[in-house]
Amino acid sequence: MKILASPDSIDELLIRCRAICGCSVVDLANYIGLPVPKNLKTAKGWVGRVIEYALGADCNNKAAPDFSKLGIELKTVPVNAKMRPLESTYVCTAPITKQLSKFENSVVWCKLAHVLWVPIVVTGNTIADRTVGMSLLWQPKASLKSILQSDWEDIQEYLACGLVDKLTARVGNYLHIRPKAASSAVLIPWLTLDGDYQYTTPKGFYIRTTLTKSILTGVA
Amino acid sequence: MKILASPDSIDELLIRCRAICGCSVVDLANYIGLPVPKNLKTAKGWVGRVIEYALGADCNNKAAPDFSKLGIELKTVPVNAKMRPLESTYVCTAPITKQLSKFENSVVWCKLAHVLWVPIVVTGNTIADRTVGMSLLWQPKASLKSILQSDWEDIQEYLACGLVDKLTARVGNYLHIRPKAASSAVLIPWLTLDGDYQYTTPKGFYIRTTLTKSILTGVA
DNA sequence: CAGGATCCAGACGTGGATCCGT
DNA sequence: ACGGATCCACGTCTGGATCCTG
């Protein structure tokens, strides 16, 4: 398999982005030497992995940004022909205990502060119907950061108040919470304000398509 | 592979122990359907797993006793022809942060409160030279419990005082600390009293052969 | 169509212990 | 001989996301 080193500069990263723009994801995978699954039902993260390899992201690195030397996070997002995002975007796992009190120190902000968005244009139902779009290196404007922070603080508020079961995907303007687990059967304990244990499915932070749409159109 | 249910009673467990007493470990593994490695260098925990299957211990159960219905922990211990233990016995991982303040609530005590010792008689250097000895269902006498507690408290003292690097295998009469990791390259952070981070290899609680010898001879 | 459910790969942690150099 | 180093299996967790149903 062809392994690319992590890019040393933003210029190098952007050159790589231009190089894969327009490519079919299957062609990219073949070039790299990654096996191509029949469909994405049982390989949901496969496209993301292809792009990681194609751009030389440091795969298998935990809490660090994908491009560690540059401090940049990579996010692939499926879009239709009009560049409208088809899915919300996973950001990171959400501890169901209260996090750090400052948004700036949160994993969410760490991930979203500097992102390379790689749109994947979806033109049909097969895995062959996915091509790489034009990448966008992005940092949130101050106004957006405020909204994200406010969403994040709202969510922390639910946790601090022991309202885990009331914390649904409906909470949050741009940033919200969704289940993140192998299935709804996976349960983790959390401590209520009464000191009792309750159980809930693990959660993740996601951003809504309304926001990714604004990002991809250059509005955010 | 032949899977045995967890025993429902101590009698049932002891009957199983008698049934495998005298058996070659390789024969047992073949009967169960477990592949036999060439040697133990690269399969160090293999004998323990064979005995788990042979007795119907709940494998793959985390903090719980091996025989969950009975609250009994299973320990295999290699011994020579004179029943002298050849190795110290691993008890559990040792958090390098201070544990609970009461020995009775510690994982160490939880594991050692009720143990089924299965001696494995080692008569040579090959994997074929290991046969199951006579098992011993055991609970520590009060006098021993005091010593274990004292050892455990000494160790907690080192941790509380931020003396992780001074906490070697020399500390403790019967219970002591040893490295427990894939290699000495594995490092975990710990917080010194000064608030600094330092790194150390993960540790485990072990009991010395002097103690297991006393146990197997019925003295402890 | 959005909220909830689900899926894979690979890293990591833990329980099972024995190896090995001084 | 014993203190420190090491090895496998396997369950769990995390990062990568998309599926699916009312």
Tab-separated table of C-alpha atoms (C1' of nucleotides) in Angstrom:
chain	number	residue	atom	x	y	z
A	1	MET	CA	0.000	0.000	0.000
A	2	LYS	CA	1.225	3.464	-0.842
A	3	ILE	CA	1.729	5.485	2.323
A	4	LEU	CA	2.251	9.222	2.077
A	5	ALA	CA	4.092	11.161	4.785
A	6	SER	CA	2.186	13.811	6.696
A	7	PRO	CA	2.445	17.127	4.822
A	8	ASP	CA	4.981	19.598	6.199
A	9	SER	CA	3.244	22.731	5.055
A	10	ILE	CA	-0.189	24.031	4.200
A	11	ASP	CA	0.952	24.561	0.624
A	12	GLU	CA	1.930	20.930	0.323
A	13	LEU	CA	-1.437	19.908	1.744
A	14	LEU	CA	-3.339	22.120	-0.699
A	15	ILE	CA	-1.326	20.769	-3.636
A	16	ARG	CA	-2.394	17.274	-2.613
A	17	CYS	CA	-6.006	18.408	-2.373
A	18	ARG	CA	-5.899	19.781	-5.909
A	19	ALA	CA	-4.311	16.560	-7.111
A	20	ILE	CA	-7.200	14.402	-5.918
A	21	CYS	CA	-9.977	16.858	-6.810
A	22	GLY	CA	-12.260	15.278	-9.378
A	23	CYS	CA	-10.982	11.759	-8.734
A	24	SER	CA	-13.357	8.909	-8.151
A	25	VAL	CA	-12.965	7.617	-4.608
A	26	VAL	CA	-12.758	4.046	-5.917
A	27	ASP	CA	-9.924	5.000	-8.304
A	28	LEU	CA	-8.090	6.659	-5.428
A	29	ALA	CA	-8.479	3.552	-3.276
A	30	ASN	CA	-7.207	1.327	-6.061
A	31	TYR	CA	-4.219	3.583	-6.590
A	32	ILE	CA	-3.418	3.559	-2.884
A	33	GLY	CA	-4.004	-0.143	-2.605
A	34	LEU	CA	-6.988	-0.058	-0.242
A	35	PRO	CA	-9.574	-2.829	-0.764
A	36	VAL	CA	-12.910	-1.519	-2.048
A	37	PRO	CA	-16.009	-2.755	-0.201
A	38	LYS	CA	-19.219	-3.560	-2.100
A	39	ASN	CA	-21.101	-0.737	-0.464
A	40	LEU	CA	-20.846	1.588	2.490
A	41	LYS	CA	-23.471	-0.138	4.618
A	42	THR	CA	-20.837	-2.260	6.229
A	43	ALA	CA	-17.904	0.082	5.730
A	44	LYS	CA	-19.300	3.413	6.766
A	45	GLY	CA	-15.987	5.096	7.506
A	46	TRP	CA	-14.262	3.827	4.369
A	47	VAL	CA	-14.406	7.013	2.300
A	48	GLY	CA	-12.917	8.987	5.165
A	49	ARG	CA	-10.045	6.526	5.389
A	50	VAL	CA	-9.363	6.729	1.662
A	51	ILE	CA	-9.047	10.502	1.872
A	52	GLU	CA	-6.832	10.244	4.950
A	53	TYR	CA	-4.428	8.015	3.068
A	54	ALA	CA	-4.648	10.081	-0.118
A	55	LEU	CA	-3.689	13.267	1.703
A	56	GLY	CA	-1.211	11.698	4.096
A	57	ALA	CA	-3.141	12.328	7.302
A	58	ASP	CA	-1.638	10.672	10.386
A	59	CYS	CA	-4.125	7.860	10.718
A	60	ASN	CA	-4.472	6.122	14.060
A	61	ASN	CA	-3.613	9.131	16.094
A	62	LYS	CA	-5.872	9.759	18.980
A	63	ALA	CA	-6.763	13.166	20.311
A	64	ALA	CA	-4.349	14.899	17.945
A	65	PRO	CA	-5.364	16.721	14.741
A	66	ASP	CA	-5.206	14.585	11.582
A	67	PHE	CA	-2.381	16.694	10.179
A	68	SER	CA	-0.363	16.910	13.349
A	69	LYS	CA	2.410	19.160	12.083
A	70	LEU	CA	-0.115	21.686	10.818
A	71	GLY	CA	-2.712	21.431	13.587
A	72	ILE	CA	-5.411	20.824	10.999
A	73	GLU	CA	-8.378	18.469	11.285
A	74	LEU	CA	-9.642	16.569	8.221
A	75	LYS	CA	-13.371	16.126	7.629
A	76	THR	CA	-14.933	14.501	4.610
A	77	VAL	CA	-18.557	15.385	4.006
A	78	PRO	CA	-20.902	13.764	1.492
A	79	VAL	CA	-22.643	16.384	-0.716
A	80	ASN	CA	-25.074	16.264	-3.617
A	81	ALA	CA	-24.385	17.754	-7.059
A	82	LYS	CA	-25.379	21.180	-5.727
A	83	MET	CA	-22.824	20.857	-2.905
A	84	ARG	CA	-25.542	20.454	-0.297
A	85	PRO	CA	-24.341	18.247	2.576
A	86	LEU	CA	-26.231	14.969	2.815
A	87	GLU	CA	-25.239	14.067	6.347
A	88	SER	CA	-24.374	15.785	9.580
A	89	THR	CA	-20.719	15.714	10.554
A	90	TYR	CA	-19.308	13.855	13.508
A	91	VAL	CA	-16.944	15.936	15.623
A	92	CYS	CA	-15.895	13.906	18.640
A	93	THR	CA	-17.240	11.755	21.443
A	94	ALA	CA	-19.156	13.561	24.150
A	95	PRO	CA	-18.266	12.662	27.739
A	96	ILE	CA	-21.501	12.425	29.653
A	97	THR	CA	-19.763	13.842	32.645
A	98	LYS	CA	-19.263	17.547	32.672
A	99	GLN	CA	-16.285	18.638	30.586
A	100	LEU	CA	-13.801	21.402	31.190
A	101	SER	CA	-15.531	24.658	31.924
A	102	LYS	CA	-13.939	26.575	29.057
A	103	PHE	CA	-15.058	26.070	25.487
A	104	GLU	CA	-11.589	27.017	24.243
A	105	ASN	CA	-10.170	23.992	26.050
A	106	SER	CA	-12.853	21.604	24.842
A	107	VAL	CA	-12.210	18.812	22.380
A	108	VAL	CA	-14.985	20.223	20.206
A	109	TRP	CA	-13.212	23.542	19.762
A	110	CYS	CA	-9.857	21.841	19.363
A	111	LYS	CA	-11.297	19.857	16.460
A	112	LEU	CA	-13.204	22.690	14.799
A	113	ALA	CA	-10.660	25.504	15.144
A	114	HIS	CA	-8.922	24.598	11.889
A	115	VAL	CA	-10.493	22.149	9.457
A	116	LEU	CA	-9.803	20.913	5.955
A	117	TRP	CA	-13.214	20.115	4.486
A	118	VAL	CA	-13.183	17.600	1.663
A	119	PRO	CA	-16.594	17.372	0.004
A	120	ILE	CA	-17.421	14.004	-1.537
A	121	VAL	CA	-19.854	14.457	-4.406
A	122	VAL	CA	-22.466	11.715	-4.351
A	123	THR	CA	-24.215	11.177	-7.706
A	124	GLY	CA	-25.827	7.794	-7.147
A	125	ASN	CA	-26.307	4.903	-4.802
A	126	THR	CA	-23.217	2.863	-5.538
A	127	ILE	CA	-19.781	3.296	-4.089
A	128	ALA	CA	-18.548	4.191	-7.587
A	129	ASP	CA	-20.800	7.246	-7.575
A	130	ARG	CA	-18.543	9.205	-5.250
A	131	THR	CA	-15.930	11.671	-6.438
A	132	VAL	CA	-13.710	14.078	-4.562
A	133	GLY	CA	-14.813	17.692	-4.686
A	134	MET	CA	-12.915	20.930	-4.089
A	135	SER	CA	-11.391	21.033	-0.645
A	136	LEU	CA	-11.710	24.040	1.608
A	137	LEU	CA	-9.302	25.024	4.356
A	138	TRP	CA	-11.400	26.737	6.964
A	139	GLN	CA	-11.389	28.475	10.308
A	140	PRO	CA	-14.636	29.592	11.949
A	141	LYS	CA	-15.393	33.294	11.996
A	142	ALA	CA	-15.704	34.885	15.422
A	143	SER	CA	-19.476	35.117	15.112
A	144	LEU	CA	-19.751	31.415	14.435
A	145	LYS	CA	-17.433	30.584	17.280
A	146	SER	CA	-19.839	32.375	19.615
A	147	ILE	CA	-22.732	30.247	18.420
A	148	LEU	CA	-20.746	27.042	18.756
A	149	GLN	CA	-19.666	28.069	22.217
A	150	SER	CA	-23.224	28.866	23.196
A	151	ASP	CA	-24.426	25.482	21.886
A	152	TRP	CA	-21.627	23.750	23.725
A	153	GLU	CA	-22.398	25.569	26.959
A	154	ASP	CA	-26.090	24.698	26.659
A	155	ILE	CA	-25.155	21.069	26.326
A	156	GLN	CA	-22.790	21.251	29.309
A	157	GLU	CA	-25.683	22.767	31.222
A	158	TYR	CA	-27.849	19.714	30.546
A	159	LEU	CA	-25.048	17.492	31.785
A	160	ALA	CA	-24.355	19.591	34.858
A	161	CYS	CA	-28.053	19.480	35.716
A	162	GLY	CA	-28.266	15.723	35.329
A	163	LEU	CA	-30.587	15.967	32.335
A	164	VAL	CA	-28.808	13.407	30.185
A	165	ASP	CA	-32.081	11.805	29.151
A	166	LYS	CA	-33.444	15.197	28.074
A	167	LEU	CA	-30.333	15.897	26.006
A	168	THR	CA	-31.527	14.904	22.530
A	169	ALA	CA	-30.394	15.864	19.046
A	170	ARG	CA	-32.864	18.750	19.221
A	171	VAL	CA	-30.665	20.738	21.579
A	172	GLY	CA	-28.211	23.110	19.905
A	173	ASN	CA	-28.358	25.408	16.888
A	174	TYR	CA	-25.345	24.153	14.971
A	175	LEU	CA	-23.645	21.780	17.370
A	176	HIS	CA	-25.712	18.974	18.776
A	177	ILE	CA	-25.615	15.563	20.423
A	178	ARG	CA	-26.424	12.242	18.801
A	179	PRO	CA	-26.023	8.607	19.850
A	180	LYS	CA	-22.594	7.198	18.981
A	181	ALA	CA	-22.245	3.492	19.552
A	182	ALA	CA	-22.355	0.103	17.924
A	183	SER	CA	-26.038	-0.072	18.786
A	184	SER	CA	-28.601	1.260	21.199
A	185	ALA	CA	-27.852	-1.783	23.325
A	186	VAL	CA	-24.514	-0.267	24.319
A	187	LEU	CA	-25.018	1.491	27.624
A	188	ILE	CA	-22.723	3.500	29.833
A	189	PRO	CA	-23.448	4.571	33.399
A	190	TRP	CA	-23.797	8.148	34.539
A	191	LEU	CA	-24.268	9.582	37.963
A	192	THR	CA	-27.442	11.556	38.568
A	193	LEU	CA	-27.573	14.543	40.913
A	194	ASP	CA	-29.236	12.224	43.419
A	195	GLY	CA	-26.148	10.029	43.398
A	196	ASP	CA	-27.955	7.238	41.566
A	197	TYR	CA	-26.626	5.449	38.522
A	198	GLN	CA	-28.570	5.587	35.299
A	199	TYR	CA	-27.653	4.266	31.902
A	200	THR	CA	-27.580	5.868	28.495
A	201	THR	CA	-26.079	5.177	25.101
A	202	PRO	CA	-22.715	6.832	24.431
A	203	LYS	CA	-23.042	10.202	22.720
A	204	GLY	CA	-21.103	12.171	20.146
A	205	PHE	CA	-20.953	15.810	19.138
A	206	TYR	CA	-22.144	16.442	15.584
A	207	ILE	CA	-22.657	19.565	13.539
A	208	ARG	CA	-25.857	20.027	11.616
A	209	THR	CA	-25.958	20.143	7.818
A	210	THR	CA	-27.247	23.715	8.013
A	211	LEU	CA	-23.830	24.724	9.274
A	212	THR	CA	-21.739	22.601	6.917
A	213	LYS	CA	-23.774	24.019	4.051
A	214	SER	CA	-22.836	27.559	5.108
A	215	ILE	CA	-19.220	26.532	5.499
A	216	LEU	CA	-18.990	24.947	2.065
A	217	THR	CA	-20.590	27.976	0.428
A	218	GLY	CA	-18.142	30.260	2.176
A	219	VAL	CA	-20.757	31.947	4.342
A	220	ALA	CA	-19.412	30.711	7.672
B	1	MET	CA	-14.623	-25.933	20.992
B	2	LYS	CA	-16.134	-27.452	24.114
B	3	ILE	CA	-17.477	-24.724	26.361
B	4	LEU	CA	-18.474	-25.594	29.915
B	5	ALA	CA	-21.018	-23.527	31.839
B	6	SER	CA	-19.884	-21.737	34.978
B	7	PRO	CA	-20.277	-24.079	37.957
B	8	ASP	CA	-23.326	-23.473	40.135
B	9	SER	CA	-21.873	-24.773	43.346
B	10	ILE	CA	-18.562	-25.258	45.078
B	11	ASP	CA	-19.146	-29.008	44.992
B	12	GLU	CA	-19.525	-28.926	41.242
B	13	LEU	CA	-16.339	-26.895	40.962
B	14	LEU	CA	-14.373	-29.290	43.152
B	15	ILE	CA	-15.631	-32.276	41.161
B	16	ARG	CA	-14.269	-30.618	38.038
B	17	CYS	CA	-10.957	-29.978	39.758
B	18	ARG	CA	-10.625	-33.638	40.666
B	19	ALA	CA	-11.511	-34.605	37.121
B	20	ILE	CA	-8.599	-32.692	35.612
B	21	CYS	CA	-6.084	-33.473	38.372
B	22	GLY	CA	-3.189	-35.396	36.899
B	23	CYS	CA	-4.051	-34.464	33.327
B	24	SER	CA	-1.422	-33.134	30.988
B	25	VAL	CA	-2.244	-29.539	30.072
B	26	VAL	CA	-1.715	-30.357	26.391
B	27	ASP	CA	-4.179	-33.237	26.570
B	28	LEU	CA	-6.706	-30.961	28.226
B	29	ALA	CA	-6.267	-28.347	25.507
B	30	ASN	CA	-6.698	-30.956	22.778
B	31	TYR	CA	-9.847	-32.259	24.440
B	32	ILE	CA	-11.281	-28.747	24.712
B	33	GLY	CA	-10.215	-27.850	21.202
B	34	LEU	CA	-7.734	-25.098	22.054
B	35	PRO	CA	-4.730	-24.828	19.724
B	36	VAL	CA	-1.442	-25.757	21.426
B	37	PRO	CA	1.437	-23.293	20.940
B	38	LYS	CA	5.012	-24.541	20.454
B	39	ASN	CA	6.153	-23.020	23.706
B	40	LEU	CA	5.057	-20.503	26.289
B	41	LYS	CA	7.476	-17.755	25.284
B	42	THR	CA	4.942	-16.296	22.946
B	43	ALA	CA	1.839	-17.591	24.696
B	44	LYS	CA	2.541	-16.828	28.311
B	45	GLY	CA	-1.055	-16.867	29.495
B	46	TRP	CA	-2.003	-20.008	27.605
B	47	VAL	CA	-1.963	-22.461	30.519
B	48	GLY	CA	-4.222	-20.179	32.532
B	49	ARG	CA	-6.694	-20.051	29.677
B	50	VAL	CA	-6.732	-23.837	29.334
B	51	ILE	CA	-7.608	-24.231	33.013
B	52	GLU	CA	-10.269	-21.525	32.753
B	53	TYR	CA	-11.970	-23.429	29.959
B	54	ALA	CA	-11.475	-26.779	31.638
B	55	LEU	CA	-13.191	-25.618	34.820
B	56	GLY	CA	-15.803	-23.436	33.146
B	57	ALA	CA	-14.588	-20.095	34.465
B	58	ASP	CA	-16.358	-17.078	32.958
B	59	CYS	CA	-13.597	-15.985	30.639
B	60	ASN	CA	-13.597	-12.420	29.385
B	61	ASN	CA	-15.180	-10.994	32.447
B	62	LYS	CA	-13.538	-7.906	33.719
B	63	ALA	CA	-13.441	-6.931	37.378
B	64	ALA	CA	-15.612	-9.882	38.424
B	65	PRO	CA	-14.330	-13.116	40.002
B	66	ASP	CA	-13.635	-15.911	37.513
B	67	PHE	CA	-16.443	-18.023	38.949
B	68	SER	CA	-18.981	-15.264	39.203
B	69	LYS	CA	-21.790	-17.271	40.795
B	70	LEU	CA	-19.465	-18.468	43.539
B	71	GLY	CA	-17.389	-15.319	44.037
B	72	ILE	CA	-14.221	-17.346	43.595
B	73	GLU	CA	-11.060	-16.275	41.790
B	74	LEU	CA	-9.023	-18.805	39.793
B	75	LYS	CA	-5.220	-18.739	39.891
B	76	THR	CA	-2.940	-21.214	38.223
B	77	VAL	CA	0.584	-21.365	39.611
B	78	PRO	CA	3.549	-23.228	38.123
B	79	VAL	CA	5.239	-25.472	40.698
B	80	ASN	CA	8.137	-27.923	40.647
B	81	ALA	CA	7.885	-31.582	41.598
B	82	LYS	CA	8.139	-30.613	45.271
B	83	MET	CA	5.193	-28.227	44.880
B	84	ARG	CA	7.417	-25.184	45.230
B	85	PRO	CA	6.050	-22.247	43.198
B	86	LEU	CA	8.309	-21.252	40.315
B	87	GLU	CA	6.851	-17.821	39.681
B	88	SER	CA	5.193	-15.050	41.596
B	89	THR	CA	1.466	-14.662	41.040
B	90	TYR	CA	-0.175	-11.730	39.333
B	91	VAL	CA	-3.152	-10.334	41.238
B	92	CYS	CA	-4.421	-7.255	39.420
B	93	THR	CA	-3.303	-4.010	37.855
B	94	ALA	CA	-2.196	-1.313	40.265
B	95	PRO	CA	-3.587	2.181	39.649
B	96	ILE	CA	-0.727	4.615	40.151
B	97	THR	CA	-3.160	7.062	41.626
B	98	LYS	CA	-4.137	6.475	45.200
B	99	GLN	CA	-6.796	3.806	45.550
B	100	LEU	CA	-9.716	3.614	47.905
B	101	SER	CA	-8.650	4.132	51.468
B	102	LYS	CA	-9.951	0.798	52.756
B	103	PHE	CA	-8.167	-2.434	52.014
B	104	GLU	CA	-11.463	-4.328	52.225
B	105	ASN	CA	-12.725	-2.357	49.231
B	106	SER	CA	-9.587	-2.783	47.181
B	107	VAL	CA	-9.365	-4.897	44.064
B	108	VAL	CA	-6.474	-6.775	45.659
B	109	TRP	CA	-8.593	-7.966	48.542
B	110	CYS	CA	-11.545	-8.637	46.294
B	111	LYS	CA	-9.340	-10.977	44.251
B	112	LEU	CA	-7.593	-12.692	47.142
B	113	ALA	CA	-10.521	-13.153	49.512
B	114	HIS	CA	-11.507	-16.481	47.967
B	115	VAL	CA	-9.201	-18.263	45.541
B	116	LEU	CA	-9.070	-21.608	43.804
B	117	TRP	CA	-5.380	-22.408	43.418
B	118	VAL	CA	-4.551	-24.799	40.618
B	119	PRO	CA	-0.898	-25.865	40.763
B	120	ILE	CA	0.642	-26.768	37.423
B	121	VAL	CA	3.459	-29.245	37.928
B	122	VAL	CA	6.398	-28.395	35.681
B	123	THR	CA	8.750	-31.320	35.053
B	124	GLY	CA	10.707	-30.033	32.070
B	125	ASN	CA	11.162	-27.241	29.591
B	126	THR	CA	8.570	-28.161	27.003
B	127	ILE	CA	4.909	-27.354	27.035
B	128	ALA	CA	4.217	-31.082	27.282
B	129	ASP	CA	5.959	-31.145	30.651
B	130	ARG	CA	3.077	-29.528	32.486
B	131	THR	CA	0.390	-31.446	34.322
B	132	VAL	CA	-2.448	-30.313	36.524
B	133	GLY	CA	-1.861	-30.766	40.232
B	134	MET	CA	-4.279	-30.926	43.158
B	135	SER	CA	-6.396	-27.821	43.423
B	136	LEU	CA	-6.890	-25.990	46.668
B	137	LEU	CA	-9.859	-23.838	47.570
B	138	TRP	CA	-8.518	-21.205	49.897
B	139	GLN	CA	-9.363	-18.192	51.998
B	140	PRO	CA	-6.657	-16.222	53.801
B	141	LYS	CA	-6.447	-16.600	57.556
B	142	ALA	CA	-6.987	-13.425	59.574
B	143	SER	CA	-3.282	-13.168	60.391
B	144	LEU	CA	-2.368	-13.249	56.716
B	145	LYS	CA	-5.021	-10.724	55.867
B	146	SER	CA	-3.348	-8.323	58.286
B	147	ILE	CA	-0.016	-8.715	56.514
B	148	LEU	CA	-1.560	-8.251	53.099
B	149	GLN	CA	-3.370	-5.184	54.345
B	150	SER	CA	-0.189	-3.790	55.813
B	151	ASP	CA	1.680	-4.373	52.541
B	152	TRP	CA	-1.136	-2.778	50.593
B	153	GLU	CA	-1.208	0.231	52.892
B	154	ASP	CA	2.560	0.652	52.606
B	155	ILE	CA	2.204	0.720	48.848
B	156	GLN	CA	-0.642	3.223	49.005
B	157	GLU	CA	1.622	5.324	51.188
B	158	TYR	CA	4.261	5.466	48.460
B	159	LEU	CA	1.620	6.548	45.981
B	160	ALA	CA	0.123	9.136	48.296
B	161	CYS	CA	3.580	10.572	48.894
B	162	GLY	CA	4.360	10.785	45.188
B	163	LEU	CA	7.121	8.176	45.440
B	164	VAL	CA	6.127	6.178	42.396
B	165	ASP	CA	9.737	5.910	41.232
B	166	LYS	CA	10.767	4.575	44.652
B	167	LEU	CA	8.027	1.970	44.594
B	168	THR	CA	9.956	-1.099	43.430
B	169	ALA	CA	9.333	-4.820	43.770
B	170	ARG	CA	11.323	-4.662	47.016
B	171	VAL	CA	8.454	-3.015	48.884
B	172	GLY	CA	6.029	-5.374	50.614
B	173	ASN	CA	6.402	-8.623	52.532
B	174	TYR	CA	3.999	-10.807	50.580
B	175	LEU	CA	2.241	-8.394	48.248
B	176	HIS	CA	4.412	-6.289	45.997
B	177	ILE	CA	4.487	-4.206	42.836
B	178	ARG	CA	6.038	-5.187	39.512
B	179	PRO	CA	5.953	-3.712	36.017
B	180	LYS	CA	2.979	-4.890	33.974
B	181	ALA	CA	3.048	-3.857	30.355
B	182	ALA	CA	3.926	-4.962	26.842
B	183	SER	CA	7.386	-3.480	27.376
B	184	SER	CA	9.233	-0.896	29.376
B	185	ALA	CA	8.542	1.493	26.511
B	186	VAL	CA	4.912	1.707	27.580
B	187	LEU	CA	4.551	4.772	29.774
B	188	ILE	CA	1.639	6.249	31.641
B	189	PRO	CA	1.526	9.711	33.228
B	190	TRP	CA	1.167	10.342	36.914
B	191	LEU	CA	0.812	13.559	38.819
B	192	THR	CA	3.533	14.395	41.343
B	193	LEU	CA	2.797	16.275	44.542
B	194	ASP	CA	4.270	19.327	42.830
B	195	GLY	CA	1.560	19.121	40.195
B	196	ASP	CA	4.024	18.036	37.506
B	197	TYR	CA	3.536	15.100	35.215
B	198	GLN	CA	6.025	12.270	35.277
B	199	TYR	CA	5.943	8.977	33.437
B	200	THR	CA	6.276	5.411	34.608
B	201	THR	CA	5.543	1.945	33.285
B	202	PRO	CA	2.170	0.512	34.282
B	203	LYS	CA	2.321	-1.596	37.433
B	204	GLY	CA	0.639	-4.700	38.739
B	205	PHE	CA	0.137	-6.241	42.167
B	206	TYR	CA	1.858	-9.613	42.574
B	207	ILE	CA	2.278	-11.988	45.489
B	208	ARG	CA	5.672	-13.423	46.226
B	209	THR	CA	6.426	-17.129	45.941
B	210	THR	CA	7.143	-17.233	49.663
B	211	LEU	CA	3.451	-16.685	50.231
B	212	THR	CA	2.132	-19.029	47.542
B	213	LYS	CA	4.422	-21.704	48.930
B	214	SER	CA	2.823	-21.328	52.356
B	215	ILE	CA	-0.615	-21.366	50.810
B	216	LEU	CA	-0.003	-24.540	48.834
B	217	THR	CA	1.415	-26.315	51.866
B	218	GLY	CA	-1.607	-25.305	53.901
B	219	VAL	CA	0.303	-23.027	56.242
B	220	ALA	CA	-1.432	-19.805	55.177
C	1	DC	C1'	-35.363	14.819	6.562
C	2	DA	C1'	-33.669	14.894	10.913
C	3	DG	C1'	-33.026	12.124	14.976
C	4	DG	C1'	-31.744	7.930	16.443
C	5	DA	C1'	-29.324	3.578	15.167
C	6	DT	C1'	-25.658	1.308	13.333
C	7	DC	C1'	-21.070	-0.542	11.133
C	8	DC	C1'	-15.811	-1.352	10.461
C	9	DA	C1'	-10.813	-1.001	11.404
C	10	DG	C1'	-7.418	-0.425	14.289
C	11	DA	C1'	-5.581	1.277	18.706
C	12	DC	C1'	-5.715	0.452	23.501
C	13	DG	C1'	-6.416	-1.770	27.931
C	14	DT	C1'	-6.777	-5.852	30.897
C	15	DG	C1'	-6.476	-10.586	32.329
C	16	DG	C1'	-3.899	-14.510	31.557
C	17	DA	C1'	0.864	-15.191	33.078
C	18	DT	C1'	6.161	-16.496	31.966
C	19	DC	C1'	10.789	-14.906	30.407
C	20	DC	C1'	15.435	-13.472	31.411
C	21	DG	C1'	19.560	-10.877	32.877
C	22	DT	C1'	22.363	-9.744	36.759
D	1	DA	C1'	16.369	-15.995	42.576
D	2	DC	C1'	13.978	-12.306	41.939
D	3	DG	C1'	13.122	-7.781	40.098
D	4	DG	C1'	12.224	-5.951	35.893
D	5	DA	C1'	10.711	-6.971	31.111
D	6	DT	C1'	7.835	-9.038	28.084
D	7	DC	C1'	4.074	-11.718	25.240
D	8	DC	C1'	-0.773	-13.186	23.523
D	9	DA	C1'	-5.871	-13.004	23.289
D	10	DC	C1'	-9.635	-10.592	23.245
D	11	DG	C1'	-12.942	-7.187	24.748
D	12	DT	C1'	-13.607	-2.336	24.567
D	13	DC	C1'	-13.036	2.154	22.912
D	14	DT	C1'	-12.351	5.643	19.329
D	15	DG	C1'	-12.165	7.728	14.908
D	16	DG	C1'	-13.939	7.189	10.554
D	17	DA	C1'	-18.743	8.079	9.201
D	18	DT	C1'	-23.492	6.434	6.829
D	19	DC	C1'	-27.963	3.967	7.368
D	20	DC	C1'	-32.837	4.001	8.174
D	21	DT	C1'	-37.527	4.906	9.804
D	22	DG	C1'	-41.412	7.475	11.265
